[in-house]
Coordinates of C-alpha atoms and ligand atoms in Angstrom, one line a residue:
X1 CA 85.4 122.2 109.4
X2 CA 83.4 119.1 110.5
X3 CA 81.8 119.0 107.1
X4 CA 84.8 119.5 105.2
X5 CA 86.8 116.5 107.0
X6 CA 84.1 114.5 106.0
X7 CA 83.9 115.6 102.7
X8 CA 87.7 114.5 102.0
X9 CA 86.8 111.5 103.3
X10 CA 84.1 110.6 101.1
X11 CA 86.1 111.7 97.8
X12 CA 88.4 109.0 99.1
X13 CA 86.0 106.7 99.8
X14 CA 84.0 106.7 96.4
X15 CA 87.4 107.6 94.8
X16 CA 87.9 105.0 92.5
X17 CA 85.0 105.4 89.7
X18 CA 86.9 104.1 86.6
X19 CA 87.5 100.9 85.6
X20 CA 91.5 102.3 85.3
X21 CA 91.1 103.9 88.6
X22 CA 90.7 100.9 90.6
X23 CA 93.1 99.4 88.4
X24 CA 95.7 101.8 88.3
X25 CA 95.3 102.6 92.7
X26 CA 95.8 98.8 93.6
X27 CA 98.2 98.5 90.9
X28 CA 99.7 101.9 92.0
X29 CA 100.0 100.1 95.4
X30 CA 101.5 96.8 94.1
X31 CA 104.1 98.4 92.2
X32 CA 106.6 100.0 93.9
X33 CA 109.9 99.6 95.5
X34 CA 109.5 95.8 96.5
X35 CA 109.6 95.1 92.5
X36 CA 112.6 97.4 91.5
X37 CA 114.4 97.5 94.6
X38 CA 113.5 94.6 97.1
X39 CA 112.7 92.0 94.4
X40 CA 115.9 92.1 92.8
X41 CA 118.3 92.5 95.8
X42 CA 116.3 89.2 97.9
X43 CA 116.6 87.4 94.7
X44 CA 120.5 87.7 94.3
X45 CA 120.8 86.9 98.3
X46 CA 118.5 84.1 97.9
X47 CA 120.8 82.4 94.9
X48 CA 118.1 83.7 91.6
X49 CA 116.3 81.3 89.7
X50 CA 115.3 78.5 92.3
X51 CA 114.3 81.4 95.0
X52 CA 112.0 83.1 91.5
X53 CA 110.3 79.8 90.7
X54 CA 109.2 79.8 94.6
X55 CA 108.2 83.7 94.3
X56 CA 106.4 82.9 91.3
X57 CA 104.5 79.5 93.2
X58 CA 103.9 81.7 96.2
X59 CA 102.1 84.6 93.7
X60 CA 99.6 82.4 91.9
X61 CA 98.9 79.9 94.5
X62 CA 98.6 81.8 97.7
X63 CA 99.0 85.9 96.8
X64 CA 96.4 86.2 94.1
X65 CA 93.3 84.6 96.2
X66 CA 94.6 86.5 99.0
X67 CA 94.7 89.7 97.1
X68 CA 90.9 88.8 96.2
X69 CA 89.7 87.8 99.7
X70 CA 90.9 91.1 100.9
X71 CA 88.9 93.2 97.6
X72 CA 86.4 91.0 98.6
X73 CA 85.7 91.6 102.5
X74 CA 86.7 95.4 101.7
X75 CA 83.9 95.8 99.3
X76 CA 81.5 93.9 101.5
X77 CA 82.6 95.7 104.7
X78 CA 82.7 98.9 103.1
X79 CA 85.5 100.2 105.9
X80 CA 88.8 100.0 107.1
X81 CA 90.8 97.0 107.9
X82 CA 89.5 96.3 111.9
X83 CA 86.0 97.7 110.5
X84 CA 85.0 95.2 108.0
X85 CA 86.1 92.6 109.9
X86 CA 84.3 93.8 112.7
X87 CA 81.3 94.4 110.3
X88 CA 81.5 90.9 108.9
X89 CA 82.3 89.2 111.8
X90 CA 80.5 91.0 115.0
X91 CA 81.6 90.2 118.2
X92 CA 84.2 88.1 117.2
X93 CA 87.9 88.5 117.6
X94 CA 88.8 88.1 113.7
X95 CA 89.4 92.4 114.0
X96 CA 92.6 91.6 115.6
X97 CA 93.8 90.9 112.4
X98 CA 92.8 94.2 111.4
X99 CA 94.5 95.3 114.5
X100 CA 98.2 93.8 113.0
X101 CA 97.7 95.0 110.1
X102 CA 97.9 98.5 111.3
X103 CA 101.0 97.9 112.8
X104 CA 102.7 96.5 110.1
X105 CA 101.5 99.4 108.0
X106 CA 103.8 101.3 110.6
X107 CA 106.7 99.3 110.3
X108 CA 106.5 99.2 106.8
X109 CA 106.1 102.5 106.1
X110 CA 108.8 103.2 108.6
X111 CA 111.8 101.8 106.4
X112 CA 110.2 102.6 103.1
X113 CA 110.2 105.8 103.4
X114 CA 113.7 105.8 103.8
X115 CA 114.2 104.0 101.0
X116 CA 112.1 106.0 98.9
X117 CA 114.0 109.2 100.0
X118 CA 117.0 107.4 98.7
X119 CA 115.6 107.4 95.1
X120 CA 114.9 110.7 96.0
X121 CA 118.3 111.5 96.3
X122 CA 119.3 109.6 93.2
X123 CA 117.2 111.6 91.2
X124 CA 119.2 114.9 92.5
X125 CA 122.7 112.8 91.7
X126 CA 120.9 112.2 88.1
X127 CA 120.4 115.3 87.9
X128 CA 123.7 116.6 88.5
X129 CA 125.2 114.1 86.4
X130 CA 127.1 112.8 89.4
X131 CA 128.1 109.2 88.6
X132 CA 129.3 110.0 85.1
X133 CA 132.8 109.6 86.1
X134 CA 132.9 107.3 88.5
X135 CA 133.8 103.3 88.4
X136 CA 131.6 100.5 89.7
X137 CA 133.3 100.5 93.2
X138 CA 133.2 104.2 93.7
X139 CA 129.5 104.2 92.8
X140 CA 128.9 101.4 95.8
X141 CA 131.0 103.5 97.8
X142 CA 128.9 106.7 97.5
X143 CA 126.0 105.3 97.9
X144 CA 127.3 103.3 101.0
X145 CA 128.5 106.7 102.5
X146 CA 125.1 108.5 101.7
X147 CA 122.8 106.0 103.7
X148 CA 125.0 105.5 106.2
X149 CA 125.5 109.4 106.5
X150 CA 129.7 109.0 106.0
X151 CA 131.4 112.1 106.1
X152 CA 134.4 112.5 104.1
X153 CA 136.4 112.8 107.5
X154 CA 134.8 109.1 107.9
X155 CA 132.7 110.4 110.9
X156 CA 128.8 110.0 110.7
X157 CA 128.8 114.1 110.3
X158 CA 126.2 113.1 107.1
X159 CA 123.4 111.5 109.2
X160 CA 120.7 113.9 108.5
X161 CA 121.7 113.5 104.4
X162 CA 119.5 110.5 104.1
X163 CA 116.8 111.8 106.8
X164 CA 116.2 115.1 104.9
X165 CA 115.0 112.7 102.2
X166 CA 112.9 110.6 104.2
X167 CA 111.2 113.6 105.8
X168 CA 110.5 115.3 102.4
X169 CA 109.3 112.0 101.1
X170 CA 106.6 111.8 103.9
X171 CA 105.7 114.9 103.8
X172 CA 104.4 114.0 100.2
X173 CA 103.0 111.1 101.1
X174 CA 101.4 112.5 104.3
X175 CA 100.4 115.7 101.6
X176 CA 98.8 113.2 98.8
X177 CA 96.9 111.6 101.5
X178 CA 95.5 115.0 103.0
X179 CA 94.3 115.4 99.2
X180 CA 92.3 112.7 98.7
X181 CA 92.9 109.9 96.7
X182 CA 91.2 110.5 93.7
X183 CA 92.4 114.3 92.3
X184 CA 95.9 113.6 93.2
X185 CA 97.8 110.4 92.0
X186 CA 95.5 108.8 90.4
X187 CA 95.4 111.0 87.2
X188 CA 99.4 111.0 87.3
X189 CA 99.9 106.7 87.9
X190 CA 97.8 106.4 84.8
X191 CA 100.5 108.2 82.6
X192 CA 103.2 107.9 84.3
X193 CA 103.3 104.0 85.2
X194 CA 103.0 102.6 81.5
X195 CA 106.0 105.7 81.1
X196 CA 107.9 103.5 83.6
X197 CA 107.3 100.1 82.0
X198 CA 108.7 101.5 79.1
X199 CA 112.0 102.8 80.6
X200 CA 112.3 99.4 82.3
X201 CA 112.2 97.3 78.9
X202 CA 114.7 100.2 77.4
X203 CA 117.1 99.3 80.4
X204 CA 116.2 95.7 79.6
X205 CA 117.5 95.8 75.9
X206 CA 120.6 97.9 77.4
X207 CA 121.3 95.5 80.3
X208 CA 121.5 92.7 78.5
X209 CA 123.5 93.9 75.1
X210 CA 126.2 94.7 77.6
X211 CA 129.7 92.4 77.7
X212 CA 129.2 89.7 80.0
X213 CA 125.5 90.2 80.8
X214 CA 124.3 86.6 79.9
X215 CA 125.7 85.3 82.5
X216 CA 122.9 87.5 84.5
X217 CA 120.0 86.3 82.6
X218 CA 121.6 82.9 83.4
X219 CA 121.1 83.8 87.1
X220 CA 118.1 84.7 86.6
X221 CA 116.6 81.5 84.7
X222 CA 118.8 78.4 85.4
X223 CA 117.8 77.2 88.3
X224 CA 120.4 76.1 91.1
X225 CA 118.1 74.4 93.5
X226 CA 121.4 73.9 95.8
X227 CA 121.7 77.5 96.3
X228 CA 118.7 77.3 98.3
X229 CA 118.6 77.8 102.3
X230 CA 115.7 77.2 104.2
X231 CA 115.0 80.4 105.0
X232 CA 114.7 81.4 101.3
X233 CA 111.3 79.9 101.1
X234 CA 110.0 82.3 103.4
X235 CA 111.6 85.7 102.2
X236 CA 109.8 84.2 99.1
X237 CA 106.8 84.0 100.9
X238 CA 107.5 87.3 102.9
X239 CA 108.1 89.0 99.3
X240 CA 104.8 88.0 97.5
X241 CA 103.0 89.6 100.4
X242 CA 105.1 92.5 100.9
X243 CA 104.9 92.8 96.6
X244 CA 101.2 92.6 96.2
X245 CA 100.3 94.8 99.2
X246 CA 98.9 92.3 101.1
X247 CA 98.5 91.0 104.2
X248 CA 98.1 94.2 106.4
X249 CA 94.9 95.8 105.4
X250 CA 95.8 97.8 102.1
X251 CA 93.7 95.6 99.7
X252 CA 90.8 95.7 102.1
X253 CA 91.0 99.1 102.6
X254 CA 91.4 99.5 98.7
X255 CA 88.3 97.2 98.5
X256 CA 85.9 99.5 100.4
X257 CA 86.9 102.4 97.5
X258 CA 86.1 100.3 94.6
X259 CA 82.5 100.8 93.0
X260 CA 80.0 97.4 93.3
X261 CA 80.2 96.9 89.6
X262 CA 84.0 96.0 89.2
X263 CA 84.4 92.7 89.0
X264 CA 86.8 91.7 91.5
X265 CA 87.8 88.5 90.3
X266 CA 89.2 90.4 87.4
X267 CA 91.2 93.3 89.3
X268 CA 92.2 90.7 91.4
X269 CA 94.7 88.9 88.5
X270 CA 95.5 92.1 86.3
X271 CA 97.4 93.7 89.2
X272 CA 99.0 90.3 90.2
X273 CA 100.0 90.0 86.8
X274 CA 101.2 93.3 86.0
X275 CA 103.0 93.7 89.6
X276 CA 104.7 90.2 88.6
X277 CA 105.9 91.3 85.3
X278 CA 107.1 94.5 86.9
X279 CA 109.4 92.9 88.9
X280 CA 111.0 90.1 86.4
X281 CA 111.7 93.0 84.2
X282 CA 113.3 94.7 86.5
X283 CA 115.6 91.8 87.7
X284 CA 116.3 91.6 83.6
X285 CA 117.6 95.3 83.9
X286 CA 119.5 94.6 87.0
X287 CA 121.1 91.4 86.7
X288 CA 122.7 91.5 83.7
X289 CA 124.4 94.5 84.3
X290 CA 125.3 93.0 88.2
X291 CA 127.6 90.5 85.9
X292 CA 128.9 92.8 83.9
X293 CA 130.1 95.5 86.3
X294 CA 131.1 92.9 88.6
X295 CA 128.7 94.0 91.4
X296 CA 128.0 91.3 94.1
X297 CA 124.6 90.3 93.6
X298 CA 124.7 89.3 97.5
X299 CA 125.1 92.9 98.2
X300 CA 121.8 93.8 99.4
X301 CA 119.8 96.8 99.6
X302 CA 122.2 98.5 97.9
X303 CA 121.7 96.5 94.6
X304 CA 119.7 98.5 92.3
X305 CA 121.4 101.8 93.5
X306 CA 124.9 100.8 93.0
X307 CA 124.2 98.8 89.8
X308 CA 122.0 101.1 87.7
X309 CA 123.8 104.1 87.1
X310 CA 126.5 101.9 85.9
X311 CA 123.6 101.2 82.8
X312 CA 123.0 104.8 82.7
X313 CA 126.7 105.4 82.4
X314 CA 127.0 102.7 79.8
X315 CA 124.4 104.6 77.4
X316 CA 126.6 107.7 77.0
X317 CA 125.1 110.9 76.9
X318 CA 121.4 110.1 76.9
X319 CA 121.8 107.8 80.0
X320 CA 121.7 111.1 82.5
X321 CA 118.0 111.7 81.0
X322 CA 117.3 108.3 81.2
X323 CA 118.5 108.0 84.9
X324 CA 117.0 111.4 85.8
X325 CA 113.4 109.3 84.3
X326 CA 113.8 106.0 86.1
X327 CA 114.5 107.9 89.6
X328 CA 111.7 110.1 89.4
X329 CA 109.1 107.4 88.2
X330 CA 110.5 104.9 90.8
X331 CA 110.0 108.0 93.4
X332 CA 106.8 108.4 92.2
X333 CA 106.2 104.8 91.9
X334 CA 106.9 104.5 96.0
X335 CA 104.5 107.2 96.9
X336 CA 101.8 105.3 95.0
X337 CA 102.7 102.7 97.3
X338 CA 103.5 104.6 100.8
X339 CA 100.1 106.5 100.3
X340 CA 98.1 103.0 100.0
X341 CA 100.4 102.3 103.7
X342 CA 99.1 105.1 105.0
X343 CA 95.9 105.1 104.1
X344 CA 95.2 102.1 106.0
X345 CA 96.3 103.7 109.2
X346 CA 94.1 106.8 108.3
X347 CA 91.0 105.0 107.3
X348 CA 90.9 102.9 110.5
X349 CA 91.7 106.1 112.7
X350 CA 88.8 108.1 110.7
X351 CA 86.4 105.3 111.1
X352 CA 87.2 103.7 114.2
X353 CA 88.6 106.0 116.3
X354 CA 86.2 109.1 115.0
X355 CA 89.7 111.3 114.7
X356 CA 89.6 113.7 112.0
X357 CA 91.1 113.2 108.6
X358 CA 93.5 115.6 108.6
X359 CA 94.6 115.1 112.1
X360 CA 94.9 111.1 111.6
X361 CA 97.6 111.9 108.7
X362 CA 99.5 114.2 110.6
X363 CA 99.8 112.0 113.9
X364 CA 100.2 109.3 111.8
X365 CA 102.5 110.6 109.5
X366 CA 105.0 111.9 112.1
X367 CA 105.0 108.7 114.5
X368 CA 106.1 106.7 111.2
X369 CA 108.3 109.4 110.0
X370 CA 110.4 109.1 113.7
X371 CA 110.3 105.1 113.3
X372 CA 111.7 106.0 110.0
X373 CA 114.7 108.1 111.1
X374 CA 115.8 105.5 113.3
X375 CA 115.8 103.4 110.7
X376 CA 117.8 105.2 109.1
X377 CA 120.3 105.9 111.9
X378 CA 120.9 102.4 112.3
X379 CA 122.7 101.7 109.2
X380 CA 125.0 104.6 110.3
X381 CA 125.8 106.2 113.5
X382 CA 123.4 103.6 115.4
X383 CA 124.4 100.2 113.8
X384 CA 124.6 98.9 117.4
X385 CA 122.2 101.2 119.0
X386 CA 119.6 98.6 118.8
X387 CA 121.1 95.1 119.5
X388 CA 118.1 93.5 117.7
X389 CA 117.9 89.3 117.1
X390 CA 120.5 87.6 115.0
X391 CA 118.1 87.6 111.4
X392 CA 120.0 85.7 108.7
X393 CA 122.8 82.9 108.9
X394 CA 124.7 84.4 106.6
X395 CA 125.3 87.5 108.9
X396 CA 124.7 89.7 106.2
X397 CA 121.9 91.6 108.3
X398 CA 123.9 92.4 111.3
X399 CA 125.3 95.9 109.8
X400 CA 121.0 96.9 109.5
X401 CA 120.3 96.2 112.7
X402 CA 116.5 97.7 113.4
X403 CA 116.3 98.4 109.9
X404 CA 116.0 95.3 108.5
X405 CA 114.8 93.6 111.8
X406 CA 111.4 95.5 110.7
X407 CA 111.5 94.9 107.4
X408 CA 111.6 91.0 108.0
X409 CA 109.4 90.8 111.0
X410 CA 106.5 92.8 108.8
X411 CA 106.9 91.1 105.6
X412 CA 108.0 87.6 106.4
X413 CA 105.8 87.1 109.7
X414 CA 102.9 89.5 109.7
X415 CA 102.1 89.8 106.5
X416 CA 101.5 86.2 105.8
X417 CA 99.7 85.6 109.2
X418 CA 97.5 88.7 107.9
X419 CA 96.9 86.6 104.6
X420 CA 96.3 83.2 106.8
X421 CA 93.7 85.0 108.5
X422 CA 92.2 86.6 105.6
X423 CA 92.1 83.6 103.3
X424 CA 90.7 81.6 105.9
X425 CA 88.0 83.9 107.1
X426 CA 87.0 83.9 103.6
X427 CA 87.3 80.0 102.9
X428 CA 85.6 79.2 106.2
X429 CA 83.8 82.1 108.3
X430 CA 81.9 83.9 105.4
X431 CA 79.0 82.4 104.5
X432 CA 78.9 80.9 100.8
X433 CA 76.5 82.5 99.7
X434 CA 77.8 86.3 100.8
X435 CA 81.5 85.3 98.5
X436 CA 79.7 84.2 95.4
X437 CA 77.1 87.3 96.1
X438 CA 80.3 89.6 96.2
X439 CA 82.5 88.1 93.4
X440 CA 79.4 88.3 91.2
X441 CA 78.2 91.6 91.7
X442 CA 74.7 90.0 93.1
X443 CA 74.4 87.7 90.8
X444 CA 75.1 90.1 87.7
X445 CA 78.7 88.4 86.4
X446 CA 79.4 84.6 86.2
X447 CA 81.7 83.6 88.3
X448 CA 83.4 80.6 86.5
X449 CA 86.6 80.5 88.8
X450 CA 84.6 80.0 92.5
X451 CA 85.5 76.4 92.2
X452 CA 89.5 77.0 92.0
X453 CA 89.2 80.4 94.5
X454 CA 87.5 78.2 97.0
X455 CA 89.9 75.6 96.7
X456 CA 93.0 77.9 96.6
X457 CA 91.2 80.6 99.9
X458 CA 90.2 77.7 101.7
X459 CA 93.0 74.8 101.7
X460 CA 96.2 76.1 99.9
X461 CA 96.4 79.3 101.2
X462 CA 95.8 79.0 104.6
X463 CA 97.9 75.1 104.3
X464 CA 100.9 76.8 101.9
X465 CA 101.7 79.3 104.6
X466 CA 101.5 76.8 107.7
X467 CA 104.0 74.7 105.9
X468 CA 106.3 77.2 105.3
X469 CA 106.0 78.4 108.5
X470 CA 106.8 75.2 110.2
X471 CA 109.3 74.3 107.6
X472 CA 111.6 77.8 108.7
X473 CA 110.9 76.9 112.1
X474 CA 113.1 73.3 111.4
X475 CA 109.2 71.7 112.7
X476 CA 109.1 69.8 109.1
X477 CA 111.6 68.9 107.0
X478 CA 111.0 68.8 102.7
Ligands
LIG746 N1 103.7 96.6 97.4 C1 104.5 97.7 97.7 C2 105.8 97.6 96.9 O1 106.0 96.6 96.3 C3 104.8 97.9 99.2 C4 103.6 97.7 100.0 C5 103.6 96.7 101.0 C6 102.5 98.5 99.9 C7 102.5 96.5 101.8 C8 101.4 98.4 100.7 C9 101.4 97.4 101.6 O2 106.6 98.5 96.9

């Protein structure tokens, strides 16, 4: 049994042996519900183009040379998040940071995996052919009364709806992650994703041929720097983080997986720039069609689910198949990225806490899967359940309650203290020598770009996310 733990182990360890595999895993992890549902609904609360250009600052400048700091520790560490720090850094307290990141792998994966069984679900209602008759209001109103778990009697009867989901979305994940990393999803992203980029630009040409869509792409791209609130610089922030996996672990963990002869500095901008793309194409599918339907595009979570089968409507008989597509590769798309969540929390209780693989999934799985469901009760039956802090200004967060009180404490607080730590344990604590002996494979690839990585690891990233820190906290004013 012993042998056989360790065995699935070390398929996932050495897991990623082609150049695609590494490519399409940290991609796999990149691309998933922040770019097709998060991305688009922050960036219609946040006012669109203004809130992109700072998205789009925040990627280059501080996410990519965070995303390679943490391939970089991972590979030289060769473990988990607390264990490369702790095997970097010895008897130092720099594994705390390890330490957060594990828990906001649990609060992540808490309310994504609700989410994701909501695409779950969508995929069933594709299937059915469900919204074909329906208006824009009554397609917001169903899915309002499916996460919320309205009966038709207006009673919460239909809690469990959206927690049957959840649970048989985790089960996957929790199943995928029991398999290894290598025989299961990595042979599916690598057809399937490109499959998904390709239904995205199809909705793209759609979205935007539609009556009254420009007035989207003009939300999108004309910038209305008064529509900006203080706090929208940090869900920017929050979001690049929370978009590229980073912050918590994932890319280190990833890092220890990928072979010595990758060249990291690479990776490290292909799956920045293919997340990014991901996501302005997908706010090109969705906001056009926001204008045209007349959808709010303040309406939050809901965006992409009560928008999209609007497009799918709009494209006559061929839109079900469509529709019945985008769900299943957006479900599919999630569990690329829930399994690189989970993951972390596996690899650090494998390695550091000597539990067995199998076991360390199913604890793990269960404890998130419980965080989940109260998630999910809280948009419904248990809105004030948990009397959780006053999030946004605008009120808009009050009806989420725990829900989104862990999304925003993960993504806009500890995953950018996770890249603080990370970017400056790279700029500062690591020795010279051991970064340019990493980036370049021992001295086999030229590493042109150490001047602009050291610059951007060891002042702007680390400096960026102080400032907007203090800005958010009214400590300095722009
Ligand atoms: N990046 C993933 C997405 O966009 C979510 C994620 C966050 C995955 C943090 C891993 C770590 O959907």
């Amino acid at each position: 049994m012993e042998k056989k733990v360790n065995e699935v182990a070390s398929v996932a360890r050495d897991g990623f042996t082609s150049k695609f595999g590494i490519i399409a895993a940290a991609a796999g992890s990149a691309i998933g519900l922040g770019n097709i549902w998060k991305f688009p609904y922050i960036v219609g609360q946040n006012g669109g183009a203004a809130f992109i250009i700072i998205y789009l600052v925040c990627i280059a400048l501080i996410g990519a040379p965070v995303m390679l700091s943490e391939f970089l520790v991972g590979r030289r560490g060769q473990k988990n998040a607390v264990g490369s720090y702790k095997k970097l850094a010895p008897n130092t307290p720099w594994f705390i940071n390890g330490w957060m990141g594990i828990v906001a792998a649990f609060m992540i994966l808490s309310f994504y995996g609700v989410v994701a069984g909501w695409t779950v679900f969508y995929v069933v209602k594709m299937l059915t052919n469900s919204f074909a008759a329906l208006s824009p209001e009554e397609i917001g109103g169903m899915f309002g009364s499916f996460i919320t778990g309205t009966a038709s009697d207006g009673s919460f009867g239909q809690w469990w709806h959206p927690i049957m989901y959840q649970i048989l979305f985790m089960i996957v994940t929790a199943g995928v992650i029991l398999g290894g990393v290598k025989n299961g999803i990595e042979k599916y992203s690598k057809i399937l994703m490109p499959l998904l980029l390709l239904i995205i630009i199809i909705l793209d040409i759609k979205a935007m041929t539609l009556p009254g869509a420009m007035a989207g792409v003009e939300f999108l791209f004309k910038p209305n720097w008064a529509a900006l609130e203080v706090s929208s610089v940090l869900d920017a922030l929050g979001h690049a983080f929370f978009s590229l996996s980073l912050g918590m672990g994932t890319m280190i963990t990833y890092g220890s997986y990928i072979s010595k002869k990758e060249n990291l500095g690479v990776t490290s901008i292909q799956v920045t720039i293919a997340d990014t793309l991901i996501a302005l194409l997908a706010g090109l599918a969705i906001f056009p069609a926001v204008f045209a339907f007349g959808v709010a595009p303040a309406e939050g979570p809901g965006l992409v689910f009560a928008t999209l089968p609007n497009v799918f409507n709009a494209m006559g008989g061929i839109g079900q198949i469509f529709g019945v597509m985008f769900f299943v590769l957006l479900s599919v798309a999630a569990l690329t990225s829930s399994i690189s969540i989970l993951e972390v929390v596996v690899a650090y209780l494998v390695e550091e806490m000597n539990l067995e693989r199998k076991k360390a999934t199913i604890y793990s799985a269960i404890i998130i899967t419980i965080s989940g469901i109260l998630c999910s009760l809280s948009l419904g039956p248990w809105t004030t359940t948990f009397p959780v802090l006053e999030i946004s200004e605008t009120g808009m967060f009050t009806q989420y309650g725990y829900f989104d009180f862990i999304d925003k404490i993960s993504a806009n607080f500890l995953l950018p203290i996770g890249g603080l730590a990370i970017s400056t344990f790279v700029g500062w604590k690591m020795r010279k020598e051991d970064v340019m002996d990493e980036l370049s494979n021992s001295g086999l690839l030229k590493v042109s770009y150490y001047v602009v990585f050291e610059i951007l690891a060891k002042y702007v990233a680390p400096i960026g996310i102080l400032i907007v820190f203090l800005y958010n906290l009214g400590i300095i004013k722009l």
